[in-house]
Short mmCIF file of C-alpha atoms in Angstrom, two decimals:
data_model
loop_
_atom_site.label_atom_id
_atom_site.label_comp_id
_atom_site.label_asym_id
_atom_site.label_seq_id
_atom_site.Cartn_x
_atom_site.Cartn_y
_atom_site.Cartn_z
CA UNK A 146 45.84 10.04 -174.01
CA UNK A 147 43.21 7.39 -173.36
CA UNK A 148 39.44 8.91 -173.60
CA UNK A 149 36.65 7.50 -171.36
CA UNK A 150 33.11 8.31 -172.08
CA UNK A 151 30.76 7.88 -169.11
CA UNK A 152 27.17 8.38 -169.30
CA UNK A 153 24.97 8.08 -166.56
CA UNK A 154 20.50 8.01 -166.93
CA UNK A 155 20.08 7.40 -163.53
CA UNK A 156 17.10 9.65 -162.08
CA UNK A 157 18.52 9.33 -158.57
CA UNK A 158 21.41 11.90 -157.43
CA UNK A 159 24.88 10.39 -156.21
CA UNK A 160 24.87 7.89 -153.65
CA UNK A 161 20.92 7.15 -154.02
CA UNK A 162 21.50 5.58 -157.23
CA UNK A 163 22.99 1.84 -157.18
CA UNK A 164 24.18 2.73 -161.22
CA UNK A 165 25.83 5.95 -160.41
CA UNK A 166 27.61 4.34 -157.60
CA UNK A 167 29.15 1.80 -159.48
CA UNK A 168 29.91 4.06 -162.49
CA UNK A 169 31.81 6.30 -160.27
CA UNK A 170 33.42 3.43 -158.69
CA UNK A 171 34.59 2.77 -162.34
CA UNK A 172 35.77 5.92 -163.12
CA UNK A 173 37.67 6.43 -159.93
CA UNK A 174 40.06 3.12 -161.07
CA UNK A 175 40.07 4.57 -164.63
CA UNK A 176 41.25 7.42 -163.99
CA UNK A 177 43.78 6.61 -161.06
CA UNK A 178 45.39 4.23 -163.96
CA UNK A 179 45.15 7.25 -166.80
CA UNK A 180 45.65 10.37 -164.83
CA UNK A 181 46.43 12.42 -168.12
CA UNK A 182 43.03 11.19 -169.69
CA UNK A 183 40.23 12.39 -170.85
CA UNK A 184 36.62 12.18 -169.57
CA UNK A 185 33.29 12.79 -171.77
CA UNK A 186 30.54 13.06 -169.41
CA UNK A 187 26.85 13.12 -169.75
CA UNK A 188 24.17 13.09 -167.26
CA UNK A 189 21.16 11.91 -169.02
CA UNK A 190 18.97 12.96 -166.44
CA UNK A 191 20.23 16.20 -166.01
CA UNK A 192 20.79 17.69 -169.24
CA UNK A 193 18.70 14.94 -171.52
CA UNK A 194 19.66 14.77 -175.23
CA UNK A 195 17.03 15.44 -177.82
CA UNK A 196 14.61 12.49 -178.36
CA UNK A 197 15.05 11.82 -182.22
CA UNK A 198 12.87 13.73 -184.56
CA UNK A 199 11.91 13.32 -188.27
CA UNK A 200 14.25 16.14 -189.16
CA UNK A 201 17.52 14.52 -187.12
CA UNK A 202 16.42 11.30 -188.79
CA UNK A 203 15.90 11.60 -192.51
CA UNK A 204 18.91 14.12 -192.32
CA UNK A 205 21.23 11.47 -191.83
CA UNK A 206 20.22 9.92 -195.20
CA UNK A 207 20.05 13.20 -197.17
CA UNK A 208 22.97 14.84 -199.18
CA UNK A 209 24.68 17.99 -196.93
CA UNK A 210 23.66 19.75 -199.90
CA UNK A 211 20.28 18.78 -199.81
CA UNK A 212 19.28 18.86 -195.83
CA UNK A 213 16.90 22.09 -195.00
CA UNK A 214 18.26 24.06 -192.16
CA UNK A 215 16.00 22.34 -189.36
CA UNK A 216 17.78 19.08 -190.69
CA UNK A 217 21.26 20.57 -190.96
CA UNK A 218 20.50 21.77 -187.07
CA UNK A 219 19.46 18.48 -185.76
CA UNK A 220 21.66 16.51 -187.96
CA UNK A 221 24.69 18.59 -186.07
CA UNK A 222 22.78 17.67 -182.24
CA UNK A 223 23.52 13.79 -183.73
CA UNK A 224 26.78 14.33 -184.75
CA UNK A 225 28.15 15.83 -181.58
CA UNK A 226 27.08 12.49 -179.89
CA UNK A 227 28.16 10.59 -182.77
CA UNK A 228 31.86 11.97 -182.26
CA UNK A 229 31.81 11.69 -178.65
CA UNK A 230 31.52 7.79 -179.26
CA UNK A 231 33.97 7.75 -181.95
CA UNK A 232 36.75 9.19 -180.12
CA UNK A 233 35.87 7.19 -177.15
CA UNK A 234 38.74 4.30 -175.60
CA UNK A 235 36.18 2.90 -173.49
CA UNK A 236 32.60 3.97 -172.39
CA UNK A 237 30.90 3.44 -169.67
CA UNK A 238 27.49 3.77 -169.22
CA UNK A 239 24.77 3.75 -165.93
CA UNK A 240 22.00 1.69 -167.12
CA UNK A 241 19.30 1.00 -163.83
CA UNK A 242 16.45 -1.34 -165.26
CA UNK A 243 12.81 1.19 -164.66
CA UNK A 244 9.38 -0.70 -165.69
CA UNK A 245 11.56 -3.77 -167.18
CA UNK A 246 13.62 -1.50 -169.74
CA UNK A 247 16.35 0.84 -170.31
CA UNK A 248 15.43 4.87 -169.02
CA UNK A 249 14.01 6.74 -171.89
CA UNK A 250 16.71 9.23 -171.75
CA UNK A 251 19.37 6.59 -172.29
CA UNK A 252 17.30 5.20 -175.55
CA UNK A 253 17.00 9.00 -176.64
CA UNK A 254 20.99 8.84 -176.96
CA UNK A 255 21.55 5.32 -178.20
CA UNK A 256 18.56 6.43 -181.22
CA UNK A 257 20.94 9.69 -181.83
CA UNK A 258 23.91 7.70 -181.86
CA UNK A 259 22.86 4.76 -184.35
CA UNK A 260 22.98 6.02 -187.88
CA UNK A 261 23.22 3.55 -190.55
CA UNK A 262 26.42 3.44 -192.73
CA UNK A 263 28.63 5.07 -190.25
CA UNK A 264 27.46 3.67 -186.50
CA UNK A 265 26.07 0.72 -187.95
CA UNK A 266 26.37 -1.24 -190.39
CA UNK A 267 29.38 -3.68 -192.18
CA UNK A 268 32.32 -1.64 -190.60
CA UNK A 269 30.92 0.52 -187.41
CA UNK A 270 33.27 3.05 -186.84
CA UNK A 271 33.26 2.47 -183.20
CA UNK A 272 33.73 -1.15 -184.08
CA UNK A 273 35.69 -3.14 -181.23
CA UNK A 274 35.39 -0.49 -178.58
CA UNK A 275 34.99 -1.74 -174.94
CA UNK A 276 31.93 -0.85 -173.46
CA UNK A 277 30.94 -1.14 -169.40
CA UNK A 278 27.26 -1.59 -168.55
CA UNK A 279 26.08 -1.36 -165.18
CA UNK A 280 22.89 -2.65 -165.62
CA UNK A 281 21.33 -2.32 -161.78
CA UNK A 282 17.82 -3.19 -160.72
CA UNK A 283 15.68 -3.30 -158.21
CA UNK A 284 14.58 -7.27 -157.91
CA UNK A 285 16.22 -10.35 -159.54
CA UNK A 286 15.85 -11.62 -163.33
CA UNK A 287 18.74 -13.76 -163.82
CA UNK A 288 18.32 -16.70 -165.31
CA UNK A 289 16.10 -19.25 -162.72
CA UNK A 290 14.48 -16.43 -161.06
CA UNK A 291 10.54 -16.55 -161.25
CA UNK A 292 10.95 -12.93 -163.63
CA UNK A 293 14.03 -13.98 -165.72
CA UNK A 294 11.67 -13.64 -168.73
CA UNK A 295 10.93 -9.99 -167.76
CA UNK A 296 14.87 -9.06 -168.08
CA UNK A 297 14.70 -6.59 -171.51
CA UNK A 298 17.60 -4.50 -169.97
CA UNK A 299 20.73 -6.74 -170.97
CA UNK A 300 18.87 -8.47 -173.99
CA UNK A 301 18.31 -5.23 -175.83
CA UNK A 302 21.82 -3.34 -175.34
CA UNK A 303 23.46 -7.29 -176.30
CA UNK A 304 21.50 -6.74 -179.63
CA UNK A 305 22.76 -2.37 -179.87
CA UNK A 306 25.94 -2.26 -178.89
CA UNK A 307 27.18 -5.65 -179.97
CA UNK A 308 24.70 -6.73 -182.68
CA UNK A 309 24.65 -2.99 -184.40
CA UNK A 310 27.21 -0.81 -182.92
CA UNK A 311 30.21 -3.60 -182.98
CA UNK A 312 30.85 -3.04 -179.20
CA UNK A 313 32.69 -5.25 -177.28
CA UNK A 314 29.98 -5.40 -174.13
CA UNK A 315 30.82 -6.53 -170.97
CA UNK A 316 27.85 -6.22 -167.82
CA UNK A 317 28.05 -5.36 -164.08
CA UNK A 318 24.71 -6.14 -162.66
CA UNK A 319 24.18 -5.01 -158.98
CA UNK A 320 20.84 -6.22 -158.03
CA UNK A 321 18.45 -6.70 -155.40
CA UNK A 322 18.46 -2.67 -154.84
CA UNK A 323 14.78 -2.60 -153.57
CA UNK A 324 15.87 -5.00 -150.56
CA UNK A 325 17.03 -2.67 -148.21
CA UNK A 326 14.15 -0.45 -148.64
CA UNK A 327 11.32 -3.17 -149.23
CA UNK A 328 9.85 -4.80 -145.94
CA UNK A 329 8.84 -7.80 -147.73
CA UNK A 330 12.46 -8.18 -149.50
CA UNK A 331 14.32 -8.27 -146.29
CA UNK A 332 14.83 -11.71 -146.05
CA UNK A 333 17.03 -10.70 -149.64
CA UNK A 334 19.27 -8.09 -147.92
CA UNK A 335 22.37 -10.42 -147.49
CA UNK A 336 21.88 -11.28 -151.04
CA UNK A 337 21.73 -7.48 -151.97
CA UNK A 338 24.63 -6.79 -149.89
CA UNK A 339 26.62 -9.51 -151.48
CA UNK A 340 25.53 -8.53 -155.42
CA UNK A 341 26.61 -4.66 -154.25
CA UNK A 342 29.86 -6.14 -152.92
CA UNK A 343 30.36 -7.87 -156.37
CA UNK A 344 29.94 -4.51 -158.72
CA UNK A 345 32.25 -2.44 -157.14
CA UNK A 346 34.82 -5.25 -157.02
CA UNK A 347 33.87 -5.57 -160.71
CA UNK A 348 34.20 -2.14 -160.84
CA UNK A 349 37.62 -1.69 -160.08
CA UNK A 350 38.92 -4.70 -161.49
CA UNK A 351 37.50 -4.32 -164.84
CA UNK A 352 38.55 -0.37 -165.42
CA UNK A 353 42.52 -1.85 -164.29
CA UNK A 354 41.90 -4.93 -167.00
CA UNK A 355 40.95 -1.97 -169.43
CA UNK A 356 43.96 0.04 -168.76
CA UNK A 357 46.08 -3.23 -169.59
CA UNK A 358 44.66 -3.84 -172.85
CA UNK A 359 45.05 0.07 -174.03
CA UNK A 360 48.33 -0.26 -172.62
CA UNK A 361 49.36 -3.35 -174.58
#
């Protein structure tokens, strides 16, 4: 049976939140085409996973025999996460853009999740796994737009998930949030409408593509 694990670090509830809109939008397709599948879920802003520490850290590069009990405690925290990924077919993960980043929550679990010479490294063993972000945000920063330069949201996870963790990274990006809500955006709203329009079309199509490809 086909695994999906779907995170979502949005700090808005349901239907507020562009991200967890779109992720559920995902899910719905995903699991319409795997009905006896599995779902990991984690709600980063709900139930937060421990921000690393030096014990969770230097515990991955200590000998079992050798970790103190704080380390062989927090070491366990990482591995939980660590085998969530693992067993993974495809993850999908709710990634809004807050000050020009990724939420702290969500960079909590990617630094639990990277550990050198089994997450990264020469042979990841996550290595090839697809990976959905929906990268949302409030404004514009695609390339051409006056704050393209401020976009550290997509850069960064290109560099994690591909460059470390071997992912194979594909984006939806509904943007233009703020329009609706933002007198001085309003002249943006059919743009908004039409990026929104976009995601959950991208949604949908790319959780049936997915099913394909496990399928093949």
């Amino acid at each position: 049976m086909a695994t999906l694990l779907h995170i979502d670090s949005s700090v808005f509830p349901g239907e507020a939140s562009s991200s967890r809109s779109v992720t559920a939008a995902f899910r719905k397709s995903w699991e319409e085409q795997h009905p006896q599948g599995t779902v990991i879920y984690r709600d980063l802003a709900a139930n937060p996973v421990p921000h690393i520490t030096a014990d969770a850290w230097s515990a991955g590069y200590a000998a079992p025999s050798e970790r103190t009990p704080e380390q062989s405690a927090a070491f366990a925290a990482r591995v939980k996460l660590i085998e969530e990924l693992e067993q993974a077919d495809t993850v999908l993960i709710g990634a809004p853009m807050y000050n020009y980043s990724i939420p702290s929550t969500l960079k909590a679990w990617l630094d639990n999740v990277l550990l050198l010479g089994r997450t990264a490294g020469e042979t990841p063993s996550a290595q090839g796994t697809p990976v959905i972000v929906v990268a949302s945000r409030g404004g514009s920063y695609a390339p051409g737009t006056p704050r393209e330069n401020y976009e550290f949201v997509q850069n960064y996870l290109e560099a994690v998930f591909t460059g470390t963790l071997g992912l194979d990274l594909d984006f939806i990006v509904p943007e233009l949030t703020m329009a609706p809500r933002n007198p001085a955006m309003s002249e943006l709203v059919p743009l908004y409408e039409a990026s929104r329009r976009r995601a959950f079309e991208d949604a949908t199509a790319k959780a049936k593509a997915l099913a394909d490809r496990l399928a093949a």
